[in-house]
Short mmCIF file of C-alpha atoms and ligand atoms in Angstrom, two decimals:
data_model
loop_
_atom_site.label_atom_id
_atom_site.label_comp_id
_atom_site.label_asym_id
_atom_site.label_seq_id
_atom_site.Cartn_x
_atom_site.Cartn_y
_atom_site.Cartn_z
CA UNK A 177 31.16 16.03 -36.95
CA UNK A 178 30.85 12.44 -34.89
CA UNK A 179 33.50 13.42 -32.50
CA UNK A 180 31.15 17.06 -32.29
CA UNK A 181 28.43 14.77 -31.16
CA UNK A 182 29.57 12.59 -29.36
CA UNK A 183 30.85 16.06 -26.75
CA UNK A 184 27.88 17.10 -27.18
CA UNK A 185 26.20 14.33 -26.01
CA UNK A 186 28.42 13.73 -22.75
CA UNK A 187 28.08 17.32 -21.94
CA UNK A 188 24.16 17.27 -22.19
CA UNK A 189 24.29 13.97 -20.07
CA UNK A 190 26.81 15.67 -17.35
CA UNK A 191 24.38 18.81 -17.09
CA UNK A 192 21.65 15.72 -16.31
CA UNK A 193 23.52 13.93 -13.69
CA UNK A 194 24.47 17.65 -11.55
CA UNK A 195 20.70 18.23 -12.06
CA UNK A 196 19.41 14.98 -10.98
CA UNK A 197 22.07 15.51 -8.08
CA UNK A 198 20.95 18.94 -7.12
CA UNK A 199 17.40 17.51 -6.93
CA UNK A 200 17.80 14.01 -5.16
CA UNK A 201 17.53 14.87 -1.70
CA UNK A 202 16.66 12.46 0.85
CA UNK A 203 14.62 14.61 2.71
CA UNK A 204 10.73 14.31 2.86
CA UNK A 205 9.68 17.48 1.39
CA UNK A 206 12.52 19.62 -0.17
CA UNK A 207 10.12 22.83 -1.01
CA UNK A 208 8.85 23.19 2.43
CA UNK A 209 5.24 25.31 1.03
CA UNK A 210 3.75 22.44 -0.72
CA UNK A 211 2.93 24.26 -3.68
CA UNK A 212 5.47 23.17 -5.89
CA UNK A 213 8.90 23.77 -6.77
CA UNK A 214 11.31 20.84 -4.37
CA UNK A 215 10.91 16.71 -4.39
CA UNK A 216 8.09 14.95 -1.94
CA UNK A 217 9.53 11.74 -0.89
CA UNK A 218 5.51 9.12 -0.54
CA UNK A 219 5.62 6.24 1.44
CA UNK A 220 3.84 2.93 -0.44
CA UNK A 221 4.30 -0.50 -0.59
CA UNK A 222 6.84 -2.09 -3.10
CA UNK A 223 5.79 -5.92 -2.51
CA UNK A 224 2.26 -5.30 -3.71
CA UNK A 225 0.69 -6.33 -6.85
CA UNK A 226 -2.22 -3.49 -7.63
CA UNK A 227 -1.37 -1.54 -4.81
CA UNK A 228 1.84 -0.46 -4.54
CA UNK A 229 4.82 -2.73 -7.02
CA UNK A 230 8.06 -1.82 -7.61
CA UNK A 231 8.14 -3.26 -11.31
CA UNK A 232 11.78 -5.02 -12.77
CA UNK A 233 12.54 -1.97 -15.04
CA UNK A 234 12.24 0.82 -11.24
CA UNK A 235 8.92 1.98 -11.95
CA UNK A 236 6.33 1.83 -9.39
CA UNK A 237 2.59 1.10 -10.16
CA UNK A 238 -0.91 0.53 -8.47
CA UNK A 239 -3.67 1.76 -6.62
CA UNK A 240 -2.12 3.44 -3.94
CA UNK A 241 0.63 5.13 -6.66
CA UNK A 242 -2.24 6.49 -8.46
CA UNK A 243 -4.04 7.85 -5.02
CA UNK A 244 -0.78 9.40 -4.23
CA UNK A 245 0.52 10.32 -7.63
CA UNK A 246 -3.12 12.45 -8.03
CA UNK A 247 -2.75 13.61 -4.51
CA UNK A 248 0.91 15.25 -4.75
CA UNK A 249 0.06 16.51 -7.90
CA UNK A 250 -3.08 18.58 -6.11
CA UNK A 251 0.00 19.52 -3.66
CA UNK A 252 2.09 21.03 -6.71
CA UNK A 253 4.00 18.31 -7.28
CA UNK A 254 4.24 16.48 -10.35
CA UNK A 255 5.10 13.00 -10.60
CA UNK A 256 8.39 13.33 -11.37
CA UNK A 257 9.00 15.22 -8.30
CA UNK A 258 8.16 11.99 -6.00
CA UNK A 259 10.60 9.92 -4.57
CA UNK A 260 8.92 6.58 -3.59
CA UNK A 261 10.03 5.65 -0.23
CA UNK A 262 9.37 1.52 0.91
CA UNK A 263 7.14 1.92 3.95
CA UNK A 264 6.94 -1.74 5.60
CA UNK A 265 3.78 -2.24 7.63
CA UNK A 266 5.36 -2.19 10.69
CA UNK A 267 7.66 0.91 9.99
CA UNK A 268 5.27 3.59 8.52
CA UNK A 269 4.36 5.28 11.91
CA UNK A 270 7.74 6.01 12.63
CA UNK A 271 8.66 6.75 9.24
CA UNK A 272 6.09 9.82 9.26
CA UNK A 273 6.83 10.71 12.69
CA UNK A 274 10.54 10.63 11.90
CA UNK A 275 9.63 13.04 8.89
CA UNK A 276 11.24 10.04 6.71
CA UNK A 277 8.35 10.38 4.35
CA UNK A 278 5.64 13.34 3.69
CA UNK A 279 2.94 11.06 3.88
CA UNK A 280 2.40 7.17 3.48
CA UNK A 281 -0.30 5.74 1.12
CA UNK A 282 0.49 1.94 1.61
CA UNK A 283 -2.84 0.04 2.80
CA UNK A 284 -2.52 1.62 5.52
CA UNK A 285 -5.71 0.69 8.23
CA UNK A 286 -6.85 3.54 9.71
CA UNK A 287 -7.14 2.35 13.39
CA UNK A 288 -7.40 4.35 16.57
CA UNK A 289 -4.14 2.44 17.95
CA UNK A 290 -2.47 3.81 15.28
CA UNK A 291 -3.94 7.54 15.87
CA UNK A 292 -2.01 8.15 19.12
CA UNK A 293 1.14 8.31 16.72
CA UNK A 294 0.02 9.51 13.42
CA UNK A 295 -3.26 11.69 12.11
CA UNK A 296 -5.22 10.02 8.50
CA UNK A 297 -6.46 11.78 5.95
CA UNK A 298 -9.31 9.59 3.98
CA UNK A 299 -10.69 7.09 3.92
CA UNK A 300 -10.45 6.48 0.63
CA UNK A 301 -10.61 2.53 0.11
CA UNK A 302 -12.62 -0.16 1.85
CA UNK A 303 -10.99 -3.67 2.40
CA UNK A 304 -11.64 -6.65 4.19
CA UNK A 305 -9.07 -9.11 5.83
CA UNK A 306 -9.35 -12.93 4.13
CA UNK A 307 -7.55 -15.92 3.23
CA UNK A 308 -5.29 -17.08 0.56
CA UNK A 309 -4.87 -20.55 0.29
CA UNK A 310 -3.12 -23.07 -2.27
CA UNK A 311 -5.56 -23.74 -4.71
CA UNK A 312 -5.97 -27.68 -4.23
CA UNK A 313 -6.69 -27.23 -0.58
CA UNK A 314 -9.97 -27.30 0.89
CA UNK A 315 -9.59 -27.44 4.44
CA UNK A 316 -9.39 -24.23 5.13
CA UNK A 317 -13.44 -22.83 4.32
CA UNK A 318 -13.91 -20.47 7.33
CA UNK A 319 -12.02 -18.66 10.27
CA UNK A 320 -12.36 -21.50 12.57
CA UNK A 321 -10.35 -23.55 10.08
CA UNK A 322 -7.33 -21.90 11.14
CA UNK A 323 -6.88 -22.79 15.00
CA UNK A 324 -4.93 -25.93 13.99
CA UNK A 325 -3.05 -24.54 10.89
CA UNK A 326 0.09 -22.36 10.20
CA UNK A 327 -0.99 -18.86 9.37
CA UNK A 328 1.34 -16.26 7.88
CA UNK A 329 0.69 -12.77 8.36
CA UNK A 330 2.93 -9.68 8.58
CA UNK A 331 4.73 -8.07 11.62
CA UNK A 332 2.69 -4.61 12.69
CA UNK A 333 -0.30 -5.09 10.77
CA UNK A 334 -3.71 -5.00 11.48
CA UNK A 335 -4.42 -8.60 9.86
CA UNK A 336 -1.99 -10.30 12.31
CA UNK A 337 -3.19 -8.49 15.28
CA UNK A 338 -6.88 -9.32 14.54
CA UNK A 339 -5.61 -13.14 14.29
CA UNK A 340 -3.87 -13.13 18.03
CA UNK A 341 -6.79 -11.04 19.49
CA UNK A 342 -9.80 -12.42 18.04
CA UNK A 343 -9.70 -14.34 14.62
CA UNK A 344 -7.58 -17.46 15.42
CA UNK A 345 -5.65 -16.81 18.75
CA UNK A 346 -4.95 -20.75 18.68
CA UNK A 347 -3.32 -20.41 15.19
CA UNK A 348 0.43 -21.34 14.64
CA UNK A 349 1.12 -17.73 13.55
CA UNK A 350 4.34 -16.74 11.47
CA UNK A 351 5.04 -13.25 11.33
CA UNK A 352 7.29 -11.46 8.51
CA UNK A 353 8.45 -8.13 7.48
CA UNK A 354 6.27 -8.74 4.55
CA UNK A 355 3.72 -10.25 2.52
CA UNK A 356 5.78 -11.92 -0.54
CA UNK A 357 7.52 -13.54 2.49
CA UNK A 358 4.55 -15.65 3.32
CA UNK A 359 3.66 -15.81 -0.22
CA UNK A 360 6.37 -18.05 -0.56
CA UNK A 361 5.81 -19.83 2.41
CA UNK A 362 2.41 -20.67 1.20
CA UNK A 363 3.94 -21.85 -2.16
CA UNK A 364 6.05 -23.96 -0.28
CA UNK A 365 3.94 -25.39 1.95
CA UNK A 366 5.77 -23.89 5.19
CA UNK A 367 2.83 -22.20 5.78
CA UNK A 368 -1.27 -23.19 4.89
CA UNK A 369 -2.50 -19.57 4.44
CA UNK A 370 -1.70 -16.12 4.55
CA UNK A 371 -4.07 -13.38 5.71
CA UNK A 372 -4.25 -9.70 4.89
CA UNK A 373 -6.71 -7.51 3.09
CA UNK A 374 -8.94 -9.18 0.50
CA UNK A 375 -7.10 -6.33 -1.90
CA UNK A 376 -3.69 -7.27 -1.86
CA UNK A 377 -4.23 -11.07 -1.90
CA UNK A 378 -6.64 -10.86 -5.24
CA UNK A 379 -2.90 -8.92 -6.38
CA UNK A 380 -1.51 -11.60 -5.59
CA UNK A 381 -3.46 -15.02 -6.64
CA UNK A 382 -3.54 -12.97 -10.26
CA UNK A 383 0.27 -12.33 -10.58
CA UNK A 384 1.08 -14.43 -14.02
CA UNK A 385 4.17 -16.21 -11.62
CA UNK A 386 1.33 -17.54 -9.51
CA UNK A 387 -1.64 -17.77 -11.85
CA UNK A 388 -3.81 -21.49 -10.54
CA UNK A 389 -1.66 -21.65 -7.52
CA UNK A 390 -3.91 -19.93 -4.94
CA UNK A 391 -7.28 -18.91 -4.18
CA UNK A 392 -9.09 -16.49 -1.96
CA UNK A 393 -11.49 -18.12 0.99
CA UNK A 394 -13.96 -15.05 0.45
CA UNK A 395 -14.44 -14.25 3.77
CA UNK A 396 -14.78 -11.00 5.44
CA UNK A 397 -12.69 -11.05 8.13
CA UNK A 398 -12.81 -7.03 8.91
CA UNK A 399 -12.91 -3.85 7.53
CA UNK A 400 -10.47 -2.09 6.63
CA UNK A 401 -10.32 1.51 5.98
CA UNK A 402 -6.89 2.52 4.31
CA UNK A 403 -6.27 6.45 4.75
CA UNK A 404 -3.43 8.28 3.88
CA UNK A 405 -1.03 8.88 6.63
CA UNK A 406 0.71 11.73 8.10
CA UNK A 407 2.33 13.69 10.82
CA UNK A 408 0.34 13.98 13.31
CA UNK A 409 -1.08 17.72 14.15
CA UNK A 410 -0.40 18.36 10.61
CA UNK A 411 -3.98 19.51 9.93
CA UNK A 412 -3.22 22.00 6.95
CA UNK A 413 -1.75 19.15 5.14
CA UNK A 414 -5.07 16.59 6.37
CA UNK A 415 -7.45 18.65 4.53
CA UNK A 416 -5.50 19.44 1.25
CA UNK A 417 -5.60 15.58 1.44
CA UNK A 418 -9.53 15.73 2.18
CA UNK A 419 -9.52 17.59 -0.48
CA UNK A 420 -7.25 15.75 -2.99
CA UNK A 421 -9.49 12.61 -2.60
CA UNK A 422 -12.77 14.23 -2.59
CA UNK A 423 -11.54 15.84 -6.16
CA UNK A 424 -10.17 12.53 -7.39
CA UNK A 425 -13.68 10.68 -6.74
CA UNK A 426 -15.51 13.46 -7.92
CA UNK A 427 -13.58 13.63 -11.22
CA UNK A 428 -14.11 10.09 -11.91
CA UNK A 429 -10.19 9.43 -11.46
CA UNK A 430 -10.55 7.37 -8.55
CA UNK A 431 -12.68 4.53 -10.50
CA UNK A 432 -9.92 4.53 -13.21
CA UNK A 433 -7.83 3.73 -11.20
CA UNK A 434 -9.65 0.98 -9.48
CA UNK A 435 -10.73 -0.31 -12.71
CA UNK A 436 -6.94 0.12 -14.04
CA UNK A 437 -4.87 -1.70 -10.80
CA UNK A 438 -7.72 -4.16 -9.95
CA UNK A 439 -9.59 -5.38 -12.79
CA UNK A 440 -6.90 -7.42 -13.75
CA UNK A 441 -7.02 -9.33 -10.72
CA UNK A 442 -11.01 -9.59 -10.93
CA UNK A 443 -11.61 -7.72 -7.54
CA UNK A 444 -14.67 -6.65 -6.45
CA UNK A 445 -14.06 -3.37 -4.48
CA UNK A 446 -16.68 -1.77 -2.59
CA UNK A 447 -17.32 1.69 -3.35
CA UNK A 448 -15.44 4.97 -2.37
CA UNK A 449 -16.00 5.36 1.57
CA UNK A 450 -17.06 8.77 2.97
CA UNK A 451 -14.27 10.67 3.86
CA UNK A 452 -14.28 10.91 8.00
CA UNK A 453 -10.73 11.78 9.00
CA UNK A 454 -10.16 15.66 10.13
CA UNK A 455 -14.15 16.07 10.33
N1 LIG B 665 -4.52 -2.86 5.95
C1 LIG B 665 -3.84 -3.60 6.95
C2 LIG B 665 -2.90 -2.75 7.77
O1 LIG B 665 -2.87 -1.59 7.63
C3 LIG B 665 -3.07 -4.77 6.35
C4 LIG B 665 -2.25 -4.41 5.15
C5 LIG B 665 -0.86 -3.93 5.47
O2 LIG B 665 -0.18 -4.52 6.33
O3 LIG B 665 -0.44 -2.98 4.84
O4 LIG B 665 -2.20 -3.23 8.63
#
């Protein structure tokens, strides 16, 4: 009877591994329609506490999972049919264009430099660039602050480019691949602030790990619009997006999960922008 289950048992979990073979392409959308059926490979952040996280145990949680979790479900596909692909900031315009990735929902600024590659569907979240700081320092209060400092920002962003063009040009700038980079350049004093989107540096300040070691300078430094990136031309697939996010705001989804990825870190989001992308 043991030995009966035991076979048993390794034949069920041999049927599981061919299946999860036979499904694990690498491709971005195996069932080309859209309506169901193959794996959609998303591009998010993993670095990013309430927006996109790859947790310790391989899950994957946040704001932008839940936008594109709700979003591939209105495409057919249910969540475990997503393959979560990491989409640094300064990689997700060639990702899409390469066809790496279906779409990319990673804080991703919609910005017209960025249009000449790619097409946005959205908006649907409003940020604004700021500070993070150690919490014991008050020399840094406003933007000016930063012309004599070391400022850590990330490589193809929209926070480090506002910096060099207009915010700080004078600042010693660091650039990295990604944000926990200068996180822990900030810890350790290599660096006297990091700047990004208000959004992802309340994710940060309110990680347990870092809980009374930073603090946000509260400015508004810009606005950013994230939208939901994709191939560009690809207008079909733009307005099922339109369409996604106009359902998931409508449907009172899309304040869940705000409420869900940033109440714990206290932010104060704005509301749901108007959706201007395609129109
Ligand atoms: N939202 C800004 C951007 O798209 C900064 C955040 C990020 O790098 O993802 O560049």
């Amino acid at each position: 009877m043991k030995l009966h289950k035991a076979t048993a048992a390794a034949a069920a979990a041999l049927v599981l591994s061919l299946t999860a073979t036979a499904c694990g392409g690498d491709s971005a959308d195996d069932g080309d329609s859209g309506d169901g059926g193959g794996k959609i490979t998303i591009g998010i952040k993993f670095d990013q506490p309430g927006l996109g996280l790859k947790t310790p145990d391989g899950t994957f949680a946040g704001f932008d999972v839940d936008v594109a979790t709700y979003v591939a479900k209105e495409l057919g596909y249910d969540a475990k049919d997503i393959v979560w692909k990491e989409s640094p900031s300064a990689e997700r315009e060639n990702l899409i264009s390469n066809g790496d990735v279906k779409f990319v929902v990673a804080s991703y600024s919609i910005t017209d430099e960025r249009k000449q590659k790619v097409d946005f569907a959205g908006p649907y979240f409003l940020a604004h660039q700021d500070l993070l700081v150690r919490a014991d320092d008050s020399s840094i209060t406003k933007v000016e602050d930063l012309n004599s400092k070391k400022l850590c920002s990330v490589t193809g962003s929209t926070s480090a480019q506002n910096v060099k063009e207009k915010l700080a040009p004078k600042a010693d700038l660091l650039e990295n691949g990604g944000y926990s980079e200068c996180l822990t350049g900030l810890e350790n004093k290599a660096v006297d602030a990091l700047t990004t989107d208000n959004s992802i540096l309340a994710g940060y300040a309110a990680q347990k790990e870092h809980q009374g070691k930073f603090k946000l300078v509260g400015l508004k430094l810009s606005d950013e619009n994230y939208g939901i990136g994709l191939k560009k031309g690809d207008t079909e697939l733009q307005s099922k997006i339109n369409a996604a996010l106009t359902k998931m705001e409508s449907d009172g989804s899309w304040q869940k999960a705000v409420t869900a990825n940033f109440g714990p870190a206290n932010y104060e989001n704005e509301p749901a922008p108007k959706i201007t992308e395609g129109s």
